[in-house]
Coordinates of N, CA and C in Angstrom, one line a residue:
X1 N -7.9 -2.1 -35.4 CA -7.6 -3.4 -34.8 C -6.1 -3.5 -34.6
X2 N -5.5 -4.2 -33.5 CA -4.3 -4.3 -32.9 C -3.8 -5.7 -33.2
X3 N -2.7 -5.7 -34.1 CA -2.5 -7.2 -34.1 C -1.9 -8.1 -33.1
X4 N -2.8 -9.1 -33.1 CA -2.1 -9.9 -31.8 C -3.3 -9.6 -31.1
X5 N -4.0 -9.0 -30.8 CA -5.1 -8.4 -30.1 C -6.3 -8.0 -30.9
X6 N -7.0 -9.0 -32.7 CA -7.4 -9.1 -32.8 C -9.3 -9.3 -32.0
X7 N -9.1 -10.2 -31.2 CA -10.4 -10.4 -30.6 C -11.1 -9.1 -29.7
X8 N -9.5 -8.5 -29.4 CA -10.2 -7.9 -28.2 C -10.5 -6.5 -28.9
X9 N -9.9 -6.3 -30.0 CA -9.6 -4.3 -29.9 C -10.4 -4.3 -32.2
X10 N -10.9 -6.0 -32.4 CA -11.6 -5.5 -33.5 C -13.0 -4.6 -33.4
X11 N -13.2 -3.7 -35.1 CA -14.1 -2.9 -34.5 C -15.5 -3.3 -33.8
X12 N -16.1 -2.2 -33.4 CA -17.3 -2.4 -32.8 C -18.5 -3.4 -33.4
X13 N -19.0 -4.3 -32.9 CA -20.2 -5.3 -33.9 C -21.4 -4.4 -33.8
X14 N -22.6 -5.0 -34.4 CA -24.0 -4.0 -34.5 C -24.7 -4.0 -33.1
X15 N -24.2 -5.4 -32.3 CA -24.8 -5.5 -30.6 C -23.9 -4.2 -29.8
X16 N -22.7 -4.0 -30.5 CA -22.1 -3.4 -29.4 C -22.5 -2.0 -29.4
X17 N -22.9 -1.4 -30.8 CA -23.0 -0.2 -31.5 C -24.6 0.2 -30.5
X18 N -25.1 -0.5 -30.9 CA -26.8 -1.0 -29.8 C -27.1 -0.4 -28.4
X19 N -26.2 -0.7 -27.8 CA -25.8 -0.5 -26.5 C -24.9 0.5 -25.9
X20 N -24.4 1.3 -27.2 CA -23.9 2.3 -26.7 C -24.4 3.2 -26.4
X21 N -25.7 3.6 -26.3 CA -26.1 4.6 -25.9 C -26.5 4.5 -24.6
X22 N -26.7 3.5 -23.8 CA -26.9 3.2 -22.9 C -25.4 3.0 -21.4
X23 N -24.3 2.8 -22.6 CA -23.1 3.3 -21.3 C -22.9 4.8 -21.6
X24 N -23.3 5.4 -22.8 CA -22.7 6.9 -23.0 C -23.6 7.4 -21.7
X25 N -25.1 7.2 -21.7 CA -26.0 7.6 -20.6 C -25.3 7.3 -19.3
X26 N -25.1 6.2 -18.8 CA -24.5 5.8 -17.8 C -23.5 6.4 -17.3
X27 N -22.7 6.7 -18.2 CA -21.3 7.5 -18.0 C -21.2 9.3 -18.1
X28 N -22.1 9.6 -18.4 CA -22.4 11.0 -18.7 C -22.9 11.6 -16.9
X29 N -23.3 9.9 -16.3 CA -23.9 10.7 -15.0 C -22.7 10.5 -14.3
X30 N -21.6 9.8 -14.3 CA -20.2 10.1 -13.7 C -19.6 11.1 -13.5
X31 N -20.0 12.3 -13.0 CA -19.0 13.7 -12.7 C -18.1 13.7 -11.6
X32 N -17.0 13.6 -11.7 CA -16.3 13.7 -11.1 C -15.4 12.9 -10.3
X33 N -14.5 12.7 -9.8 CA -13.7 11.5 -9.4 C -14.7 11.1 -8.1
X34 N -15.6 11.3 -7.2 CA -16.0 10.7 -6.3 C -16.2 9.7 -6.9
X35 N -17.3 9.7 -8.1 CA -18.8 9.0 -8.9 C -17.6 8.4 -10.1
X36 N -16.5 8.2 -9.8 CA -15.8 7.2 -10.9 C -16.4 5.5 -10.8
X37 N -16.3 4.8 -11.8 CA -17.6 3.6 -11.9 C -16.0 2.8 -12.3
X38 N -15.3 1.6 -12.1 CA -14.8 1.0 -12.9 C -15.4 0.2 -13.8
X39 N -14.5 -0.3 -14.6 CA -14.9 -1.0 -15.8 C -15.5 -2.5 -15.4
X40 N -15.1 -2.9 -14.3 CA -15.9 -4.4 -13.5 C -17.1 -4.0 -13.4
X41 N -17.3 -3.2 -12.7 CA -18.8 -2.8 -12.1 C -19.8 -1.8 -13.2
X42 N -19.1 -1.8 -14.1 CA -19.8 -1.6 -15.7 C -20.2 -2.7 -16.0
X43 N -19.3 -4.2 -16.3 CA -19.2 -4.8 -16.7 C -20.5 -5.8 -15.9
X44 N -20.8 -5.6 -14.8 CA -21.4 -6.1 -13.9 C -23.0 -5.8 -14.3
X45 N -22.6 -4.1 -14.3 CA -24.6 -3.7 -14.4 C -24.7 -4.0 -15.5
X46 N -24.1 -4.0 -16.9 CA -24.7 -4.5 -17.9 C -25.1 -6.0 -17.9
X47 N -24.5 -6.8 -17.1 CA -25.1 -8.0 -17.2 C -26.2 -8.4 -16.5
X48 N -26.8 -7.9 -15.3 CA -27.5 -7.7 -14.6 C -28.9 -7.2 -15.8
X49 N -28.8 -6.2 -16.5 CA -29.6 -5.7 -17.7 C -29.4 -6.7 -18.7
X50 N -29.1 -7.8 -18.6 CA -29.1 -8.7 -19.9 C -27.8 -8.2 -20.9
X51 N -27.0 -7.7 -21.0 CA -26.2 -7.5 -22.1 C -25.0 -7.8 -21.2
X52 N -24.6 -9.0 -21.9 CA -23.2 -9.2 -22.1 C -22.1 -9.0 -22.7
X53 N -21.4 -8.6 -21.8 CA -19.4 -8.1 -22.8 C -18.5 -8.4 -21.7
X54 N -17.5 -8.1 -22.5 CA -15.8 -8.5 -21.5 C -15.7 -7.1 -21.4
X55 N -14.5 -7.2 -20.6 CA -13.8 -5.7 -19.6 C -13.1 -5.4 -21.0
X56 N -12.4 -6.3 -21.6 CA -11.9 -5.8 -22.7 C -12.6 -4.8 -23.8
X57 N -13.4 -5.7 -24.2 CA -14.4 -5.1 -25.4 C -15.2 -3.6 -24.8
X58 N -15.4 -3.7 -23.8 CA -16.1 -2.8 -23.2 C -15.0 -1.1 -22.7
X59 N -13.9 -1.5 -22.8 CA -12.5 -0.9 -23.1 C -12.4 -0.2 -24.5
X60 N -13.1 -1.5 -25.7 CA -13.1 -0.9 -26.7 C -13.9 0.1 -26.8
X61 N -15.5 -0.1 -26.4 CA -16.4 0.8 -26.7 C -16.2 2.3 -25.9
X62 N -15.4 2.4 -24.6 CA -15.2 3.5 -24.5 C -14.0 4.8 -25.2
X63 N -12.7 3.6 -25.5 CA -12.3 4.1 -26.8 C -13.2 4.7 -27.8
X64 N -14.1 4.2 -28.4 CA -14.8 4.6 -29.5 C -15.9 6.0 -29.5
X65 N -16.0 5.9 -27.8 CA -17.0 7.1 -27.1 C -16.2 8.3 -27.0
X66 N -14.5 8.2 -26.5 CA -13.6 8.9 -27.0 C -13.6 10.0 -27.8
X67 N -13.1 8.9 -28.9 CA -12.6 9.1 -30.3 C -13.4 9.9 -31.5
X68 N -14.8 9.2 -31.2 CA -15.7 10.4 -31.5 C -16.2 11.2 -30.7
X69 N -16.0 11.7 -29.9 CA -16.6 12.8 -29.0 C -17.9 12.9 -28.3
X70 N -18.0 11.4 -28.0 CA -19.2 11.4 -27.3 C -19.9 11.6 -25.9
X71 N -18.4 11.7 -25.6 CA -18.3 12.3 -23.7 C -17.4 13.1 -23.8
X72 N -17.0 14.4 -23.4 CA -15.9 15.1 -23.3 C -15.6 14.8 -22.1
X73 N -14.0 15.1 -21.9 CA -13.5 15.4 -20.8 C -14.2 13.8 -19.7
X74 N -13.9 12.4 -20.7 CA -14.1 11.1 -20.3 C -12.3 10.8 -19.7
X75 N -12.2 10.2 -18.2 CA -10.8 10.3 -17.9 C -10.8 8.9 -17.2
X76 N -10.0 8.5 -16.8 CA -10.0 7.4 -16.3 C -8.2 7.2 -15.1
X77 N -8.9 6.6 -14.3 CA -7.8 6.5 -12.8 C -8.0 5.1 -12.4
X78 N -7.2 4.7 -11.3 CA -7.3 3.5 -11.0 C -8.9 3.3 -10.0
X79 N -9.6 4.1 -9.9 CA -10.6 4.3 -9.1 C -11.8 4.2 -10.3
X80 N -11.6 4.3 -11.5 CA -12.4 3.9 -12.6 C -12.7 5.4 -13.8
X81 N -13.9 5.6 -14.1 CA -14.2 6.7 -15.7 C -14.9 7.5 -14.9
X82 N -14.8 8.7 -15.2 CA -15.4 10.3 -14.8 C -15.3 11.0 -15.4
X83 N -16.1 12.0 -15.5 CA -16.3 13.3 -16.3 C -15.5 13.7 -15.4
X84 N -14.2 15.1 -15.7 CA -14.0 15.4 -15.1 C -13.6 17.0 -15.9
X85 N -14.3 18.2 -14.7 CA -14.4 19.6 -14.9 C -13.0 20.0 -14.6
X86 N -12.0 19.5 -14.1 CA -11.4 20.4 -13.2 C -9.7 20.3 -14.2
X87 N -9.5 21.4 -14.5 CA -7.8 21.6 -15.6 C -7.1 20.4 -15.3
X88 N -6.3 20.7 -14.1 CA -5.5 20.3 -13.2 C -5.5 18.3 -13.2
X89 N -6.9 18.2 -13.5 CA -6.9 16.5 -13.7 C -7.0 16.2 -15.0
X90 N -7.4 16.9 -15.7 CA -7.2 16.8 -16.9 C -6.0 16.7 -17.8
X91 N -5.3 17.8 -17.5 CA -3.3 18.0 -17.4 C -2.8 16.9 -17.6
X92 N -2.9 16.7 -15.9 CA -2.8 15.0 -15.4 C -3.0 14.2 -16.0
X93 N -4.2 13.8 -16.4 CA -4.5 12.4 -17.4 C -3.8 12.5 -18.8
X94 N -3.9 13.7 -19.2 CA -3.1 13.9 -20.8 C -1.8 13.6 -20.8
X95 N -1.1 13.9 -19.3 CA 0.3 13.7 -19.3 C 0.4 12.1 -19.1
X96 N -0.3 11.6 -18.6 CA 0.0 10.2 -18.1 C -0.3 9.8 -19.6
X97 N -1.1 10.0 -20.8 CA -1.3 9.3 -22.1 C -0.5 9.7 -22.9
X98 N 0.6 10.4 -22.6 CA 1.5 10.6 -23.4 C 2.5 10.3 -23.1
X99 N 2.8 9.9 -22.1 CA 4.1 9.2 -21.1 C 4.0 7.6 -21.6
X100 N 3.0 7.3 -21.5 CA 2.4 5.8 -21.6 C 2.2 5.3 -23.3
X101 N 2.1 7.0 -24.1 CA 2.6 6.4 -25.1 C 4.0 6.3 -25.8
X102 N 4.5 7.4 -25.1 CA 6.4 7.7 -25.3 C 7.1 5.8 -25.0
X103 N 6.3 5.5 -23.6 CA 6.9 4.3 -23.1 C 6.8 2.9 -23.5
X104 N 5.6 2.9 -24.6 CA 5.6 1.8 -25.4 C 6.5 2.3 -27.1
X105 N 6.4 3.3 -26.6 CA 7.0 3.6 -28.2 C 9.2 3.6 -28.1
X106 N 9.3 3.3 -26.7 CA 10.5 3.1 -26.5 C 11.1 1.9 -26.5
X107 N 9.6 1.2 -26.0 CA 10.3 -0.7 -26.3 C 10.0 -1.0 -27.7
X108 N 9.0 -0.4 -28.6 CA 9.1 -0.9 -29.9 C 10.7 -0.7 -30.1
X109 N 10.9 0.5 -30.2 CA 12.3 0.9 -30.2 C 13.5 -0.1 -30.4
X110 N 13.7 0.0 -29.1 CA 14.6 -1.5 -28.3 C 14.1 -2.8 -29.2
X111 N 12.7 -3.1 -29.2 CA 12.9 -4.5 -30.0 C 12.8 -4.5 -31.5
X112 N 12.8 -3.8 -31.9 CA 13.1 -3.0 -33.7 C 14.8 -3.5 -33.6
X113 N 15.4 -3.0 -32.6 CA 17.0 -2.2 -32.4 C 17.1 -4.0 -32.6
X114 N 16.4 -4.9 -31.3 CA 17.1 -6.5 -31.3 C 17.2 -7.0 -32.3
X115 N 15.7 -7.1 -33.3 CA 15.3 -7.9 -34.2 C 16.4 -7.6 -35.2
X116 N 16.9 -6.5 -35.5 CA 18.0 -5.9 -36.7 C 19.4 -6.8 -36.4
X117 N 19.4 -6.8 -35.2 CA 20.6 -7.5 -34.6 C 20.4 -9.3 -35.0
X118 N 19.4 -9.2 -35.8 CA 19.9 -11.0 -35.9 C 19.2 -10.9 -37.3
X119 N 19.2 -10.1 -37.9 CA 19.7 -10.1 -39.5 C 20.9 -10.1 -40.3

């Protein structure tokens, strides 16, 4: 859980746990960046099937698809989630999640550096 970001990034409930087998299915038929699905139009067919979530939460659950290994090689572009075979995009994606984490880890930085400054 992320503080400040409580609602959105607490862990998974037993509805959401329920349902995940049905986006891991969903997203397992995503190969490749043509067949990338964004997270709206996820957020769309599950509702259409009766289950409701936010883009957020639904952000969480593929975190969690992640994290335990339940899709390999799960990537994500502004075009939306894909399995994706190919080195070269993969590289790619790894580089951009570690730039993206360098770059939040440089304004904690900076606002660590402020906050000291008015002690």
């Amino acid at each position: 859980m992320i503080t400040g970001f409580e609602k959105e990034t607490h862990e998974l409930t037993e509805k959401e746990l329920k349902i995940l087998p049905v986006i891991v299915s969903g997203l397992q038929k995503k190969i490749g960046k043509e067949n990338a699905v964004t997270n709206k139009k996820m957020v769309e067919g599950l509702k259409k099937h009766g289950i409701k979530t936010s883009g957020a939460r639904l952000r969480k659950i593929i975190h969690y698809i992640r994290i335990k290994g339940l899709i390999e090689r799960l990537v994500a572009t502004s075009n939306g989630y894909y399995i994706s075979n190919n080195i070269d995009e993969l590289d790619n994606y790894i580089e951009s999640l570690v730039q993206r984490s360098e770059s939040i880890g440089l304004i904690a930085d900076q606002l660590q550096f402020q906050r000291n400054k008015l002690l």
